[in-house]
CSV table of C-alpha atoms in Angstrom, one decimal:
chain,number,residue,atom,x,y,z
A,1,MET,CA,76.1,104.6,87.2
A,2,GLY,CA,73.2,106.6,88.7
A,3,HIS,CA,70.8,105.1,86.3
A,4,ALA,CA,71.9,101.6,87.1
A,5,GLN,CA,71.4,102.1,90.8
A,6,GLU,CA,67.9,103.6,90.1
A,7,GLU,CA,67.1,100.4,88.3
A,8,LEU,CA,68.3,98.3,91.2
A,9,SER,CA,66.3,100.3,93.8
A,10,PRO,CA,63.0,98.3,93.4
A,11,VAL,CA,64.9,95.0,93.5
A,12,VAL,CA,66.6,96.1,96.7
A,13,ALA,CA,63.3,97.1,98.2
A,14,ARG,CA,61.8,93.6,97.4
A,15,ALA,CA,64.8,91.5,98.4
A,16,GLY,CA,66.4,93.6,101.2
A,17,ALA,CA,64.4,92.6,104.2
A,18,PRO,CA,64.3,88.8,103.5
A,19,LEU,CA,68.0,88.8,102.7
A,20,LEU,CA,68.9,90.7,105.9
A,21,LEU,CA,66.8,88.4,108.1
A,22,LEU,CA,68.4,85.3,106.6
A,23,TRP,CA,71.8,86.8,107.0
A,24,LEU,CA,71.1,87.8,110.6
A,25,ALA,CA,69.9,84.3,111.5
A,26,LEU,CA,72.8,82.4,109.8
A,27,SER,CA,75.4,84.9,111.2
A,28,ALA,CA,74.0,84.4,114.7
A,29,LEU,CA,74.3,80.7,114.3
A,30,VAL,CA,77.9,81.0,113.1
A,31,LEU,CA,78.9,83.3,116.0
A,32,VAL,CA,77.3,81.0,118.6
A,33,ALA,CA,79.1,78.0,117.1
A,34,LEU,CA,82.4,79.9,117.2
A,35,ALA,CA,81.9,81.0,120.8
A,36,LEU,CA,81.3,77.3,121.8
A,37,TRP,CA,84.4,76.3,119.8
A,38,GLN,CA,86.6,79.0,121.3
A,39,GLY,CA,85.4,79.0,124.9
A,40,GLN,CA,87.8,81.0,127.1
A,41,SER,CA,90.9,79.6,125.3
A,42,TYR,CA,94.0,81.8,125.1
A,43,TRP,CA,95.1,82.8,121.6
A,44,GLU,CA,96.4,86.4,121.5
A,45,TYR,CA,98.9,88.0,123.9
A,46,SER,CA,97.7,91.5,123.1
A,47,ASP,CA,94.1,90.6,123.8
A,48,GLY,CA,95.0,90.2,127.5
A,49,VAL,CA,97.1,93.4,127.5
A,50,TYR,CA,94.2,95.6,126.2
A,51,SER,CA,91.6,93.8,128.3
A,52,LEU,CA,93.5,94.3,131.5
A,53,SER,CA,94.3,97.9,130.6
A,54,ALA,CA,90.6,98.6,130.0
A,55,ARG,CA,89.8,97.1,133.5
A,56,TYR,CA,92.3,99.6,135.0
A,57,VAL,CA,90.7,102.5,133.2
A,58,LEU,CA,87.3,101.3,134.5
A,59,ALA,CA,88.8,101.2,138.0
A,60,GLY,CA,89.8,104.9,137.7
A,61,GLN,CA,93.5,104.5,136.9
A,62,SER,CA,95.0,107.0,134.5
A,63,LEU,CA,96.1,106.0,131.0
A,64,TYR,CA,99.7,106.7,130.2
A,65,SER,CA,100.5,108.1,133.7
A,66,ASP,CA,99.5,105.3,136.2
A,67,PHE,CA,100.3,102.6,133.7
A,68,ALA,CA,101.9,102.4,130.2
A,69,ALA,CA,99.7,102.0,127.2
A,70,ALA,CA,100.9,101.7,123.6
A,71,GLN,CA,97.7,102.7,121.7
A,72,PRO,CA,95.5,105.8,121.5
A,73,PRO,CA,92.8,106.3,124.1
A,74,PRO,CA,89.7,105.1,122.1
A,75,LEU,CA,90.7,101.4,122.3
A,76,TYR,CA,91.0,101.4,126.1
A,77,LEU,CA,87.9,103.6,126.6
A,78,ALA,CA,85.8,101.3,124.4
A,79,GLY,CA,87.1,98.3,126.4
A,80,ALA,CA,86.2,100.0,129.7
A,81,ALA,CA,82.7,100.7,128.3
A,82,VAL,CA,82.2,97.0,127.6
A,83,LEU,CA,83.5,96.0,131.1
A,84,ALA,CA,81.2,98.5,132.7
A,85,VAL,CA,78.3,96.4,131.5
A,86,ASP,CA,80.0,93.1,132.6
A,87,ASP,CA,83.5,92.9,133.8
A,88,SER,CA,84.5,89.6,132.3
A,89,ALA,CA,86.4,88.0,129.4
A,90,GLY,CA,83.1,86.8,128.0
A,91,ALA,CA,81.8,90.3,127.7
A,92,ILE,CA,84.9,91.4,125.8
A,93,ARG,CA,84.5,88.5,123.4
A,94,VAL,CA,80.8,89.2,122.8
A,95,ALA,CA,81.6,92.8,122.0
A,96,MET,CA,84.4,91.9,119.6
A,97,ALA,CA,82.1,89.3,118.0
A,98,GLY,CA,79.7,92.2,117.5
A,99,CYS,CA,82.4,94.0,115.6
A,100,LYS,CA,82.7,91.0,113.3
A,101,LEU,CA,79.0,91.0,112.8
A,102,VAL,CA,79.1,94.6,111.6
A,103,VAL,CA,81.9,93.7,109.2
A,104,SER,CA,79.8,90.8,107.8
A,105,LEU,CA,76.8,93.2,107.3
A,106,LEU,CA,79.0,95.6,105.4
A,107,VAL,CA,80.4,92.8,103.2
A,108,LEU,CA,76.8,91.8,102.5
A,109,ILE,CA,75.9,95.4,101.4
A,110,ALA,CA,79.1,95.8,99.3
A,111,VAL,CA,78.7,92.5,97.4
A,112,TRP,CA,75.1,93.3,96.8
A,113,ARG,CA,76.0,96.7,95.4
A,114,LEU,CA,78.7,95.2,93.2
A,115,THR,CA,76.9,92.1,91.8
A,116,GLY,CA,73.1,92.5,92.5
A,117,ARG,CA,73.1,88.8,93.6
A,118,ARG,CA,71.6,87.8,96.9
A,119,ASP,CA,73.4,84.4,96.9
A,120,ALA,CA,76.8,86.0,96.4
A,121,ALA,CA,76.1,88.7,99.0
A,122,LEU,CA,74.9,86.2,101.6
A,123,LEU,CA,77.7,83.7,101.1
A,124,ALA,CA,80.4,86.4,101.1
A,125,ALA,CA,79.0,87.9,104.3
A,126,LEU,CA,79.1,84.5,106.1
A,127,ALA,CA,82.5,83.8,104.7
A,128,ALA,CA,83.8,87.0,106.2
A,129,LEU,CA,83.1,85.6,109.7
A,130,VAL,CA,85.4,82.6,109.1
A,131,THR,CA,88.2,83.7,106.7
A,132,PRO,CA,91.6,82.5,108.0
A,133,TRP,CA,92.6,85.4,110.2
A,134,ALA,CA,89.0,86.3,111.1
A,135,LEU,CA,88.9,82.8,112.6
A,136,ARG,CA,92.4,82.9,114.1
A,137,GLU,CA,91.7,86.3,115.8
A,138,HIS,CA,88.0,85.6,116.5
A,139,ALA,CA,86.6,88.0,119.2
A,140,GLN,CA,90.1,89.1,120.3
A,141,PHE,CA,90.4,92.5,121.8
A,142,VAL,CA,93.1,94.0,119.5
A,143,PRO,CA,92.9,97.4,117.8
A,144,GLU,CA,92.1,95.9,114.4
A,145,THR,CA,88.9,94.2,115.6
A,146,PRO,CA,86.9,97.4,116.3
A,147,ALA,CA,88.8,99.2,113.4
A,148,ALA,CA,87.9,96.7,110.7
A,149,PRO,CA,84.3,97.7,110.4
A,150,LEU,CA,85.4,101.4,110.4
A,151,VAL,CA,87.8,100.8,107.5
A,152,MET,CA,85.2,98.7,105.6
A,153,GLY,CA,82.6,101.4,106.3
A,154,ALA,CA,85.0,104.1,105.0
A,155,ALA,CA,85.5,102.1,101.7
A,156,LEU,CA,81.7,101.8,101.3
A,157,ALA,CA,81.2,105.5,101.9
A,158,ALA,CA,84.0,106.6,99.7
A,159,GLY,CA,82.3,105.1,96.7
A,160,ARG,CA,79.6,107.8,96.6
A,161,ARG,CA,80.2,111.5,96.5
A,162,THR,CA,77.5,112.3,99.0
A,163,THR,CA,79.1,110.2,101.7
A,164,THR,CA,82.8,110.9,101.2
A,165,ILE,CA,82.9,113.2,104.2
A,166,LEU,CA,81.7,110.2,106.2
A,167,ALA,CA,84.4,108.1,104.6
A,168,GLY,CA,87.0,110.5,105.9
A,169,ALA,CA,85.5,110.6,109.4
A,170,LEU,CA,85.4,106.8,109.6
A,171,GLY,CA,89.0,106.5,108.4
A,172,ALA,CA,90.2,109.0,111.0
A,173,LEU,CA,88.3,107.1,113.7
A,174,ALA,CA,89.9,103.8,112.6
A,175,ALA,CA,93.3,105.4,112.9
A,176,ALA,CA,92.4,106.5,116.5
A,177,PHE,CA,92.4,102.9,117.5
A,178,LYS,CA,95.9,102.3,116.0
A,179,LEU,CA,98.0,105.0,114.3
A,180,ALA,CA,99.3,102.6,111.7
A,181,LEU,CA,95.7,102.3,110.3
A,182,LEU,CA,96.4,105.8,108.8
A,183,LEU,CA,97.7,103.8,105.8
A,184,PRO,CA,94.4,102.2,104.6
A,185,ALA,CA,92.4,105.2,105.8
A,186,LEU,CA,94.3,107.7,103.8
A,187,ALA,CA,94.4,105.4,100.8
A,188,ILE,CA,90.6,105.2,100.8
A,189,VAL,CA,90.2,108.9,101.2
A,190,LEU,CA,92.6,109.8,98.4
A,191,ALA,CA,90.8,107.4,96.0
A,192,ALA,CA,87.3,108.6,97.0
A,193,ARG,CA,84.7,110.0,94.5
A,194,ASP,CA,85.3,113.5,96.0
A,195,VAL,CA,88.8,113.7,97.5
A,196,ARG,CA,88.3,117.2,98.9
A,197,ARG,CA,85.2,116.3,100.9
A,198,GLY,CA,86.9,113.1,102.1
A,199,LEU,CA,89.9,115.0,103.3
A,200,ILE,CA,87.6,117.5,105.1
A,201,GLY,CA,86.0,114.6,107.0
A,202,PHE,CA,89.3,113.0,107.7
A,203,VAL,CA,91.1,116.1,108.9
A,204,ALA,CA,88.2,117.5,110.9
A,205,THR,CA,87.6,114.2,112.8
A,206,GLY,CA,91.3,113.6,113.3
A,207,ALA,CA,91.8,117.1,114.7
A,208,VAL,CA,88.9,116.7,117.1
A,209,LEU,CA,90.2,113.4,118.3
A,210,ALA,CA,93.8,114.6,118.7
A,211,ILE,CA,92.8,117.8,120.6
A,212,ALA,CA,90.4,115.9,122.9
A,213,SER,CA,93.0,113.2,123.6
A,214,SER,CA,95.7,115.8,124.3
A,215,ALA,CA,93.5,117.7,126.6
A,216,LEU,CA,92.6,114.6,128.6
A,217,PHE,CA,96.0,113.0,128.7
A,218,GLY,CA,98.6,115.7,128.0
A,219,ALA,CA,102.2,114.9,127.1
A,220,ASP,CA,102.0,111.4,128.6
A,221,LEU,CA,99.9,110.4,125.6
A,222,TRP,CA,102.5,111.2,123.1
A,223,THR,CA,105.3,109.7,125.2
A,224,ASN,CA,103.5,106.4,125.3
A,225,VAL,CA,102.0,106.2,121.8
A,226,ILE,CA,104.7,107.9,119.7
A,227,HIS,CA,108.0,108.1,121.6
A,228,ALA,CA,107.9,104.6,123.2
A,229,GLN,CA,106.8,103.0,120.0
A,230,SER,CA,109.7,104.5,118.2
A,231,GLN,CA,112.0,102.9,120.8
A,232,ALA,CA,110.5,99.4,120.5
A,233,GLY,CA,113.2,98.4,118.1
A,234,THR,CA,113.0,96.3,114.9
A,235,ALA,CA,112.4,92.6,114.4
A,236,SER,CA,114.8,90.4,112.4
A,237,LEU,CA,114.3,90.1,108.7
A,238,THR,CA,114.1,86.3,109.1
A,239,TYR,CA,111.2,86.6,111.6
A,240,VAL,CA,109.4,89.3,109.5
A,241,GLY,CA,109.9,87.3,106.3
A,242,GLY,CA,108.2,84.3,108.0
A,243,LEU,CA,105.2,86.5,109.0
A,244,TRP,CA,105.0,87.9,105.4
A,245,ALA,CA,105.1,84.3,104.0
A,246,GLN,CA,102.3,83.3,106.5
A,247,ALA,CA,100.2,86.2,105.5
A,248,GLY,CA,100.7,85.5,101.8
A,249,TRP,CA,99.8,81.8,102.3
A,250,ASN,CA,96.6,82.7,104.1
A,251,VAL,CA,95.3,85.3,101.6
A,252,LEU,CA,96.5,83.4,98.5
A,253,GLY,CA,93.1,81.9,97.7
A,254,LEU,CA,91.3,85.2,98.2
A,255,LEU,CA,93.8,87.0,96.0
A,256,VAL,CA,93.4,84.6,93.2
A,257,LEU,CA,89.6,84.9,93.4
A,258,ALA,CA,89.8,88.7,93.4
A,259,ALA,CA,92.1,88.6,90.4
A,260,LEU,CA,89.4,86.7,88.5
A,261,ALA,CA,87.1,89.7,88.9
A,262,TRP,CA,89.5,92.0,86.9
A,263,PRO,CA,88.6,90.8,83.4
A,264,ALA,CA,84.9,91.2,84.3
A,265,ARG,CA,85.2,94.6,86.0
A,266,ALA,CA,83.1,96.3,83.4
A,267,ARG,CA,80.1,94.3,84.4
A,268,LEU,CA,80.3,95.3,88.1
A,269,ARG,CA,77.3,97.5,89.1
A,270,ASP,CA,79.3,99.9,91.2
A,271,PRO,CA,82.8,100.5,89.8
A,272,ASP,CA,83.5,103.3,92.3
A,273,LEU,CA,82.9,100.9,95.2
A,274,ALA,CA,85.1,98.3,93.5
A,275,ARG,CA,87.9,100.9,93.3
A,276,SER,CA,87.4,101.9,97.0
A,277,LEU,CA,87.6,98.2,98.0
A,278,LEU,CA,90.7,97.6,95.9
A,279,VAL,CA,92.4,100.6,97.5
A,280,ALA,CA,91.3,99.5,100.9
A,281,THR,CA,92.9,96.1,100.3
A,282,VAL,CA,96.2,97.5,99.0
A,283,GLY,CA,96.3,100.1,101.8
A,284,SER,CA,95.6,97.4,104.4
A,285,LEU,CA,98.3,95.1,102.9
A,286,ALA,CA,100.7,97.9,103.3
A,287,LEU,CA,100.3,97.5,107.1
A,288,LEU,CA,102.4,94.4,106.8
A,289,ALA,CA,105.4,96.7,106.5
A,290,THR,CA,104.8,97.6,110.1
A,291,LEU,CA,105.8,94.1,111.1
A,292,LEU,CA,109.3,95.4,110.9
A,293,LYS,CA,108.7,97.0,114.3
A,294,SER,CA,109.4,94.6,117.1
A,295,GLY,CA,106.3,93.4,118.9
A,296,SER,CA,104.0,93.6,115.8
A,297,TYR,CA,102.0,90.6,114.6
A,298,LEU,CA,99.6,89.6,111.8
A,299,THR,CA,96.5,91.1,113.4
A,300,ALA,CA,96.5,93.6,110.5
A,301,MET,CA,95.0,90.7,108.5
A,302,LEU,CA,91.7,91.5,110.2
A,303,VAL,CA,91.6,94.7,108.2
A,304,VAL,CA,92.9,93.1,104.9
A,305,GLU,CA,90.4,90.3,104.7
A,306,PRO,CA,86.9,92.1,104.5
A,307,PRO,CA,87.5,94.2,101.4
A,308,LEU,CA,89.4,91.3,99.8
A,309,VAL,CA,86.4,89.0,100.4
A,310,CYS,CA,84.2,91.4,98.5
A,311,LEU,CA,86.5,91.4,95.5
A,312,ALA,CA,86.9,87.6,95.8
A,313,ALA,CA,83.1,87.2,95.7
A,314,CYS,CA,83.0,89.3,92.5
A,315,GLY,CA,85.7,86.9,91.1
A,316,VAL,CA,83.6,83.9,91.9
A,317,VAL,CA,80.5,85.4,90.3
A,318,ALA,CA,82.5,86.3,87.2
A,319,ALA,CA,83.8,82.8,86.9
A,320,LEU,CA,80.4,81.3,87.2
A,321,GLU,CA,78.8,83.7,84.7
A,322,ARG,CA,81.4,82.9,82.1
A,323,HIS,CA,80.3,79.3,81.4
A,324,GLU,CA,82.6,79.0,78.4
A,325,ALA,CA,85.7,79.9,80.5
A,326,ARG,CA,86.1,76.5,82.1
A,327,GLY,CA,89.6,77.3,83.1
A,328,ARG,CA,88.5,80.2,85.3
A,329,MET,CA,86.0,78.0,87.1
A,330,ILE,CA,88.7,75.4,87.8
A,331,VAL,CA,91.0,78.1,89.2
A,332,ALA,CA,88.2,79.5,91.3
A,333,ALA,CA,87.4,76.1,92.7
A,334,LEU,CA,91.0,75.4,93.6
A,335,ALA,CA,91.3,78.9,95.3
A,336,LEU,CA,88.2,78.3,97.3
A,337,ALA,CA,89.4,74.8,98.3
A,338,LEU,CA,92.7,76.2,99.5
A,339,THR,CA,91.1,78.8,101.7
A,340,ALA,CA,88.5,76.2,103.0
A,341,VAL,CA,91.3,73.7,103.8
A,342,GLN,CA,93.2,76.3,105.9
A,343,VAL,CA,90.0,77.3,107.8
A,344,ALA,CA,89.1,73.6,108.4
A,345,SER,CA,92.6,72.9,109.7
A,346,LEU,CA,92.4,75.7,112.3
A,347,LEU,CA,88.9,74.6,113.3
A,348,LEU,CA,89.7,71.0,113.7
A,349,ALA,CA,93.2,71.2,115.2
A,350,PRO,CA,93.6,74.7,116.7
A,351,ALA,CA,96.6,73.6,118.8
A,352,ASP,CA,98.5,72.4,115.7
A,353,PRO,CA,96.8,73.7,112.4
A,354,LYS,CA,99.3,72.2,110.0
A,355,LEU,CA,97.5,73.3,106.8
A,356,PHE,CA,96.7,76.8,108.2
A,357,THR,CA,100.4,77.2,108.8
A,358,ARG,CA,102.5,78.1,105.8
A,359,PRO,CA,104.4,75.3,104.1
A,360,LEU,CA,107.8,74.4,105.5
A,361,ALA,CA,107.3,76.5,108.7
A,362,ALA,CA,108.5,74.8,111.9
A,363,SER,CA,105.6,76.3,113.8
A,364,GLY,CA,102.6,78.5,113.1
A,365,PRO,CA,99.9,80.8,114.7
A,366,ALA,CA,98.3,78.1,116.8
A,367,ARG,CA,96.2,78.4,119.9
A,368,THR,CA,98.3,78.8,123.0
A,369,LEU,CA,96.0,77.2,125.7
A,370,SER,CA,92.7,75.4,125.4
A,371,ASP,CA,89.6,76.2,127.4
A,372,ALA,CA,90.5,73.5,129.9
A,373,GLU,CA,94.1,74.6,130.2
A,374,VAL,CA,93.0,78.2,130.8
A,375,GLU,CA,90.7,77.0,133.6
A,376,ALA,CA,93.5,75.1,135.2
A,377,ALA,CA,95.9,78.1,135.0
A,378,VAL,CA,93.2,80.5,136.4
A,379,ARG,CA,92.7,78.1,139.3
A,380,ALA,CA,96.4,78.1,140.1
A,381,ILE,CA,96.6,81.9,139.9
A,382,ARG,CA,93.6,82.4,142.1
A,383,ALA,CA,95.2,80.1,144.7
A,384,CYS,CA,98.0,82.7,145.2
A,385,PRO,CA,97.8,84.7,148.4
A,386,PRO,CA,95.2,87.5,148.6
A,387,GLY,CA,96.6,90.7,147.0
A,388,ALA,CA,99.4,88.9,145.1
A,389,THR,CA,100.1,90.0,141.5
A,390,TYR,CA,100.7,87.8,138.5
A,391,ALA,CA,103.6,88.4,136.1
A,392,GLY,CA,102.6,85.9,133.4
A,393,PRO,CA,100.5,86.4,130.3
A,394,PRO,CA,98.1,89.4,130.9
A,395,TYR,CA,95.1,87.4,129.6
A,396,LEU,CA,95.5,84.9,132.5
A,397,ALA,CA,95.8,87.8,135.0
A,398,PHE,CA,92.6,89.3,133.5
A,399,ALA,CA,90.7,86.0,133.5
A,400,ALA,CA,91.8,85.3,137.1
A,401,GLY,CA,90.9,88.8,138.3
A,402,ARG,CA,94.5,89.4,139.4
A,403,ASP,CA,96.6,92.6,139.1
A,404,ALA,CA,99.6,92.6,136.8
A,405,ALA,CA,103.1,93.1,138.3
A,406,GLY,CA,103.5,96.7,139.2
A,407,SER,CA,100.0,97.3,137.8
A,408,GLN,CA,101.6,97.3,134.3
A,409,PRO,CA,99.4,95.4,131.9
A,410,ASP,CA,101.8,95.7,128.9
A,411,PRO,CA,105.1,94.1,129.8
A,412,PHE,CA,106.4,94.2,126.3
A,413,ILE,CA,106.3,98.0,125.8
A,414,ILE,CA,107.7,98.9,129.2
A,415,HIS,CA,110.7,96.6,128.7
A,416,ALA,CA,111.3,97.6,125.0
A,417,ALA,CA,111.1,101.4,125.4
A,418,ALA,CA,113.7,103.2,127.5
A,419,VAL,CA,111.4,106.2,127.9
A,420,LEU,CA,109.1,104.0,130.0
A,421,ARG,CA,111.8,102.9,132.4
A,422,GLU,CA,109.8,104.2,135.4
A,423,PHE,CA,107.0,101.8,134.7
A,424,ARG,CA,109.4,98.9,134.1
A,425,THR,CA,111.1,99.6,137.5
A,426,ARG,CA,107.7,99.6,139.1
A,427,ALA,CA,106.9,96.2,137.6
A,428,ASP,CA,110.3,94.6,138.3
A,429,ALA,CA,110.3,95.7,141.9
A,430,ASP,CA,106.8,94.6,142.8
A,431,PRO,CA,107.1,92.6,146.0
A,432,ARG,CA,103.6,91.1,145.6
A,433,ILE,CA,104.3,88.9,142.6
A,434,CYS,CA,103.1,85.3,143.2
A,435,ARG,CA,106.0,83.0,142.7
A,436,ASP,CA,104.2,79.7,143.6
A,437,PRO,CA,106.2,76.9,141.8
A,438,GLY,CA,102.8,75.4,140.9
A,439,LEU,CA,101.9,78.2,138.5
A,440,PRO,CA,102.1,77.2,134.8
A,441,VAL,CA,105.0,78.3,132.7
A,442,ILE,CA,103.4,79.9,129.6
A,443,PRO,CA,104.9,81.9,126.8
């Protein structure tokens, strides 16, 4: 293994800079095109919840005591840092697109380490920007967006003994954005080249984060993040089954391509990295079990897709290199076509992406409001009397610069958890809510 990497070093030195420059130029073009395609359209309910919460933090309100918040502090503090530069939805989306750019770079490095092929590395890195759920959740401020590069970085670091401490630290930091991300983080650490060193990094970083968070926010932190979440209830099996089917449909092509890499695993240049990526994929897929909790959604796919793209790229390379295995090439072409069709459907018809949506589903994860519809809604909200609050989707309140009812940016958690009844009472009794009949009715 070490000898193989020594042989690769001169090649990396010759090809690294041109490859990185080409990747950066093409990635920038893709992200600019996606920004123009998306505009300020409304996709994700939680995006508004966390954006508005970050604005409250920036304004000096206290997490967990002045307003309810369902996730650990780093998510909101990161959002507040972005808004401190520019308090706008555009700033949030640029920052979240930056997280995707980091993921793309890590995919580039991983596929290069696995295959030694510049073309495969570049195409996989660009594909990581537009895989089905990377596109559906593009630049959305949800915990998985900043956590995805941390999980991917942990998988890369876990493949080498000298960096397993870093792998543990990155995994703990990912879980600090959403506790459920302990699943892929621990899976990566326990499969690392040096498990002991990985656990040291994980435990040490986790302990520092937990102690610092407790010192800053006290018992209110655990009431919001642990106790309230446990009271959120469970979703129906019919609903959860539909989400699992949707997830399976959207990763089917990538899973088939990754499976094609298995017969050629002996030819991979970095088998330890391949193992880390496989474990990261399995651990991330385990997050789908958390959909049983009411209020959860398929944002976990943002963590699933990057390591899976790396393995899928290896499968494509394996199919192309085995010219005599015509059947594998046909399977690879069909799998690529399936994923491409889903992506194209979402790009071309975001309000009704029929082929992105799983077969036989009555509805799917479509865009809620277009750019123009958001503009109209924001104008209506801003026409409310000065000082009035808005009790509709938090994203629209955030875009319009309005306060949420009772200054509570997360309506779901305060109504789902009995332990947060004080916040719910505050929101329900807010006398400032704008009830103009001209306001849009939006789910």
